[in-house]
Every structure is written in C-alpha cells, then in structure tokens.
Amino acid sequence: MAMAIIDYLGIKRGQRILDYGCAKGYMVKALRWLGREAYGCDISDYALKSADHEITSFLSKELPKTHFHYTIAKDTFEHMQTKDIKRLLTKLDSKVLFVIVPLGDGKKYFIPAYELDKTHIHKQPLTWWNNLIKNAGWKIKSAVPIVPGIKDNWNYQAEGNAFIVAEK
C-alpha cells in the first residue's frame, strides 16, 4: 500500500510526509523503507507505545511543528469530531493533503461492514467531505472512489470510499 500511495501522489525520495492517525506506525515504517522522510502522529498512547522500536523516534502524540510536503490521513477523519478536523486542517503545514474516508449517506455507510466500527462518527457523502476540506482553505485536486493498491478489499462497493487529494 505504501508504494501505491507513493506512486499515486508522486512522492519523491527525501520528501517529508506526515501520517496523521498513524496508529502503530506501520505506514511510517514502510514509507521510510522506501526512502521517504516519514513521520507519524496519533492520539493513542497505546498505539504509540506499541510501535516498532525502529520508528518510535519518528512518531508523536502532538502535531509536529514543521512543514510537510504531504500529509496522509487514511481512515482517520471518520473517527474525529468535526471541530477537531477543522482545527487540524487549518493548522496543518503541508503542501498536499491525502484523505481516505469511508462514505455514507449521512445515516449509514455504503459498505455495511463499516457499521461494525463503533468508533466511527461520520457517515457522510463525498460532497460533505469535500466542503469540509475546502472550507478549511484547501483546494480539491481530485476525489475518486478507487485507487489501485489502496483498500483493494473494499472496492466491491463502487462509491464506498473516497480518496481525496487537496492542496494549499
């Protein structure tokens, strides 16, 4: 998946990437193996303490105060309160934002299995996500339902996920 993200976004070696909502840092580790300067941020003490010792120095609980070429938020925003997403989007110092979220109609997800995660807060359509990101000062560059190599097991529902690329 890390290589699919690199290819899709055109991330070059040495470019700085933030994985926001990194959990145990698996994506950070993979991106670093592939020659990218990756860092992670997550609110979970448990996840950060459970990360591989090789990458713990690249993970933090607080949003790093540095510029990133890319910020990735994969399966993260649907777990956050709207006000917290807005705050993050305005604070991020990043050129490109890549958001991956499950989609719904406002009441239920288009992919029923997503209903099983009780930590999900948002079951919103693509227009809602695009407006949230745009209203925080970002320009939507693309928003597609499928990116090969990312969430391939969830592609059976054509509009079940959104892969949104935005720029400042």
mmCIF file of C-alpha atoms in Angstrom:
data_model
loop_
_atom_site.group_PDB
_atom_site.id
_atom_site.type_symbol
_atom_site.label_atom_id
_atom_site.label_comp_id
_atom_site.label_asym_id
_atom_site.label_seq_id
_atom_site.Cartn_x
_atom_site.Cartn_y
_atom_site.Cartn_z
ATOM 1 C CA MET A 1 0.000 0.000 0.000
ATOM 2 C CA ALA A 2 2.823 2.442 0.781
ATOM 3 C CA MET A 3 4.188 2.116 -2.763
ATOM 4 C CA ALA A 4 0.701 2.635 -4.207
ATOM 5 C CA ILE A 5 0.415 5.894 -2.221
ATOM 6 C CA ILE A 6 3.888 6.997 -3.360
ATOM 7 C CA ASP A 7 3.019 6.273 -6.989
ATOM 8 C CA TYR A 8 -0.438 7.850 -6.816
ATOM 9 C CA LEU A 9 0.776 11.085 -5.230
ATOM 10 C CA GLY A 10 4.176 11.201 -6.948
ATOM 11 C CA ILE A 11 6.107 11.370 -3.669
ATOM 12 C CA LYS A 12 9.840 11.694 -4.312
ATOM 13 C CA ARG A 13 12.669 10.284 -2.200
ATOM 14 C CA GLY A 14 13.526 12.574 0.686
ATOM 15 C CA GLN A 15 10.188 14.392 0.710
ATOM 16 C CA ARG A 16 8.698 14.848 4.172
ATOM 17 C CA ILE A 17 5.414 13.026 4.857
ATOM 18 C CA LEU A 18 3.118 13.088 7.877
ATOM 19 C CA ASP A 19 0.856 10.111 8.518
ATOM 20 C CA TYR A 20 -1.851 11.683 10.674
ATOM 21 C CA GLY A 21 -3.612 8.959 12.645
ATOM 22 C CA CYS A 22 -0.639 6.638 12.209
ATOM 23 C CA ALA A 23 -1.636 4.177 14.988
ATOM 24 C CA LYS A 24 1.382 1.883 15.479
ATOM 25 C CA GLY A 25 3.278 3.498 12.609
ATOM 26 C CA TYR A 26 3.201 0.726 10.025
ATOM 27 C CA MET A 27 2.812 3.203 7.155
ATOM 28 C CA VAL A 28 5.609 5.385 8.552
ATOM 29 C CA LYS A 29 7.913 2.367 8.680
ATOM 30 C CA ALA A 30 7.016 1.293 5.130
ATOM 31 C CA LEU A 31 7.485 4.795 3.714
ATOM 32 C CA ARG A 32 10.885 5.062 5.429
ATOM 33 C CA TRP A 33 11.919 1.690 3.987
ATOM 34 C CA LEU A 34 11.037 3.176 0.590
ATOM 35 C CA GLY A 35 13.331 6.177 1.109
ATOM 36 C CA ARG A 36 10.776 8.772 2.178
ATOM 37 C CA GLU A 37 11.153 11.027 5.229
ATOM 38 C CA ALA A 38 8.011 9.887 7.036
ATOM 39 C CA TYR A 39 6.665 10.839 10.450
ATOM 40 C CA GLY A 40 3.527 9.831 12.300
ATOM 41 C CA CYS A 41 1.109 11.441 14.702
ATOM 42 C CA ASP A 42 -1.602 9.710 16.722
ATOM 43 C CA ILE A 43 -3.624 10.496 19.847
ATOM 44 C CA SER A 44 -3.463 6.922 21.154
ATOM 45 C CA ASP A 45 -0.819 6.372 23.821
ATOM 46 C CA TYR A 46 -1.395 2.632 23.478
ATOM 47 C CA ALA A 47 -0.726 2.652 19.720
ATOM 48 C CA LEU A 48 2.370 4.822 20.012
ATOM 49 C CA LYS A 49 3.798 2.705 22.848
ATOM 50 C CA SER A 50 3.146 -0.437 20.791
ATOM 51 C CA ALA A 51 5.046 0.843 17.749
ATOM 52 C CA ASP A 52 8.168 -0.874 16.467
ATOM 53 C CA HIS A 53 11.213 0.454 18.339
ATOM 54 C CA GLU A 54 12.887 1.277 14.989
ATOM 55 C CA ILE A 55 10.421 4.095 14.342
ATOM 56 C CA THR A 56 9.330 5.410 17.742
ATOM 57 C CA SER A 57 11.556 8.475 17.366
ATOM 58 C CA PHE A 58 9.547 9.407 14.255
ATOM 59 C CA LEU A 59 6.154 9.203 15.994
ATOM 60 C CA SER A 60 4.486 11.706 18.306
ATOM 61 C CA LYS A 61 1.217 12.435 20.041
ATOM 62 C CA GLU A 62 1.347 16.128 19.142
ATOM 63 C CA LEU A 63 1.138 17.566 15.643
ATOM 64 C CA PRO A 64 4.751 18.254 14.586
ATOM 65 C CA LYS A 65 5.563 21.932 14.089
ATOM 66 C CA THR A 66 7.309 21.574 10.754
ATOM 67 C CA HIS A 67 6.443 21.732 7.061
ATOM 68 C CA PHE A 68 5.446 18.553 5.246
ATOM 69 C CA HIS A 69 5.285 18.010 1.515
ATOM 70 C CA TYR A 70 2.439 15.543 2.071
ATOM 71 C CA THR A 71 0.015 14.709 4.860
ATOM 72 C CA ILE A 72 -1.843 11.404 4.707
ATOM 73 C CA ALA A 73 -4.987 10.821 6.771
ATOM 74 C CA LYS A 74 -6.071 7.275 5.958
ATOM 75 C CA ASP A 75 -9.193 6.053 7.752
ATOM 76 C CA THR A 76 -8.774 8.709 10.428
ATOM 77 C CA PHE A 77 -11.163 11.628 9.913
ATOM 78 C CA GLU A 78 -14.295 9.491 10.287
ATOM 79 C CA HIS A 79 -13.212 8.927 13.911
ATOM 80 C CA MET A 80 -12.784 12.636 14.727
ATOM 81 C CA GLN A 81 -15.242 15.318 15.822
ATOM 82 C CA THR A 82 -15.940 17.850 13.055
ATOM 83 C CA LYS A 83 -14.487 20.722 15.092
ATOM 84 C CA ASP A 84 -11.253 18.760 15.579
ATOM 85 C CA ILE A 85 -10.969 18.018 11.852
ATOM 86 C CA LYS A 86 -11.495 21.714 11.063
ATOM 87 C CA ARG A 87 -8.856 22.728 13.605
ATOM 88 C CA LEU A 88 -6.376 20.225 12.194
ATOM 89 C CA LEU A 89 -6.995 21.249 8.581
ATOM 90 C CA THR A 90 -6.294 24.894 9.389
ATOM 91 C CA LYS A 91 -3.165 24.076 11.447
ATOM 92 C CA LEU A 92 -1.539 21.626 9.027
ATOM 93 C CA ASP A 93 1.604 22.963 7.374
ATOM 94 C CA SER A 94 1.531 20.763 4.318
ATOM 95 C CA LYS A 95 1.505 21.308 0.565
ATOM 96 C CA VAL A 96 -0.623 18.247 -0.258
ATOM 97 C CA LEU A 97 -3.309 16.501 1.793
ATOM 98 C CA PHE A 98 -4.417 12.945 1.006
ATOM 99 C CA VAL A 99 -7.592 11.916 2.827
ATOM 100 C CA ILE A 100 -9.066 8.426 2.672
ATOM 101 C CA VAL A 101 -12.510 8.040 4.255
ATOM 102 C CA PRO A 102 -15.464 5.649 4.050
ATOM 103 C CA LEU A 103 -18.583 7.200 2.531
ATOM 104 C CA GLY A 104 -22.208 7.119 3.571
ATOM 105 C CA ASP A 105 -25.496 8.937 3.115
ATOM 106 C CA GLY A 106 -25.331 10.768 6.454
ATOM 107 C CA LYS A 107 -27.045 7.942 8.355
ATOM 108 C CA LYS A 108 -25.351 4.753 7.194
ATOM 109 C CA TYR A 109 -22.278 3.662 5.291
ATOM 110 C CA PHE A 110 -22.484 2.480 1.700
ATOM 111 C CA ILE A 111 -20.343 -0.504 2.765
ATOM 112 C CA PRO A 112 -22.301 -2.198 5.594
ATOM 113 C CA ALA A 113 -19.165 -3.660 7.229
ATOM 114 C CA TYR A 114 -18.073 -0.130 8.198
ATOM 115 C CA GLU A 115 -21.054 -0.006 10.571
ATOM 116 C CA LEU A 116 -19.274 -2.554 12.788
ATOM 117 C CA ASP A 117 -16.684 0.001 13.937
ATOM 118 C CA LYS A 118 -18.385 1.780 16.833
ATOM 119 C CA THR A 119 -15.667 4.460 16.897
ATOM 120 C CA HIS A 120 -16.856 5.850 13.552
ATOM 121 C CA ILE A 121 -18.537 9.240 13.954
ATOM 122 C CA HIS A 122 -19.097 10.391 10.358
ATOM 123 C CA LYS A 123 -21.084 8.540 7.686
ATOM 124 C CA GLN A 124 -21.042 11.403 5.216
ATOM 125 C CA PRO A 125 -21.147 11.643 1.411
ATOM 126 C CA LEU A 126 -18.248 12.880 -0.703
ATOM 127 C CA THR A 127 -19.710 16.390 -1.062
ATOM 128 C CA TRP A 128 -19.679 16.822 2.736
ATOM 129 C CA TRP A 129 -16.002 15.806 2.968
ATOM 130 C CA ASN A 130 -15.013 17.993 0.008
ATOM 131 C CA ASN A 131 -16.788 21.011 1.523
ATOM 132 C CA LEU A 132 -15.189 20.437 4.930
ATOM 133 C CA ILE A 133 -11.726 20.382 3.352
ATOM 134 C CA LYS A 134 -12.396 23.357 1.027
ATOM 135 C CA ASN A 135 -13.823 25.468 3.848
ATOM 136 C CA ALA A 136 -10.546 24.991 5.738
ATOM 137 C CA GLY A 137 -8.613 26.658 2.903
ATOM 138 C CA TRP A 138 -7.654 23.668 0.758
ATOM 139 C CA LYS A 139 -8.274 23.229 -2.981
ATOM 140 C CA ILE A 140 -9.619 19.837 -4.022
ATOM 141 C CA LYS A 141 -7.450 18.462 -6.829
ATOM 142 C CA SER A 142 -9.150 15.086 -7.160
ATOM 143 C CA ALA A 143 -11.683 12.897 -5.401
ATOM 144 C CA VAL A 144 -12.070 9.353 -6.667
ATOM 145 C CA PRO A 145 -13.727 6.176 -5.330
ATOM 146 C CA ILE A 146 -10.875 3.769 -6.116
ATOM 147 C CA VAL A 147 -7.076 3.946 -6.120
ATOM 148 C CA PRO A 148 -5.491 0.620 -7.132
ATOM 149 C CA GLY A 149 -3.371 -0.833 -4.357
ATOM 150 C CA ILE A 150 -5.136 1.033 -1.549
ATOM 151 C CA LYS A 151 -8.101 -0.609 0.225
ATOM 152 C CA ASP A 152 -8.494 -3.116 -2.606
ATOM 153 C CA ASN A 153 -10.563 -5.421 -0.372
ATOM 154 C CA TRP A 154 -13.179 -2.666 -0.050
ATOM 155 C CA ASN A 155 -13.627 -1.931 -3.772
ATOM 156 C CA TYR A 156 -16.694 -4.148 -4.177
ATOM 157 C CA GLN A 157 -18.908 -1.113 -3.493
ATOM 158 C CA ALA A 158 -18.033 1.445 -6.178
ATOM 159 C CA GLU A 159 -18.767 4.538 -4.082
ATOM 160 C CA GLY A 160 -17.840 3.100 -0.682
ATOM 161 C CA ASN A 161 -14.668 5.122 -0.121
ATOM 162 C CA ALA A 162 -13.233 8.474 -1.081
ATOM 163 C CA PHE A 163 -9.613 9.178 -1.947
ATOM 164 C CA ILE A 164 -9.302 12.958 -1.814
ATOM 165 C CA VAL A 165 -6.221 14.936 -2.839
ATOM 166 C CA ALA A 166 -6.143 18.605 -1.844
ATOM 167 C CA GLU A 167 -3.511 21.349 -1.994
ATOM 168 C CA LYS A 168 -2.956 24.603 -0.170
#
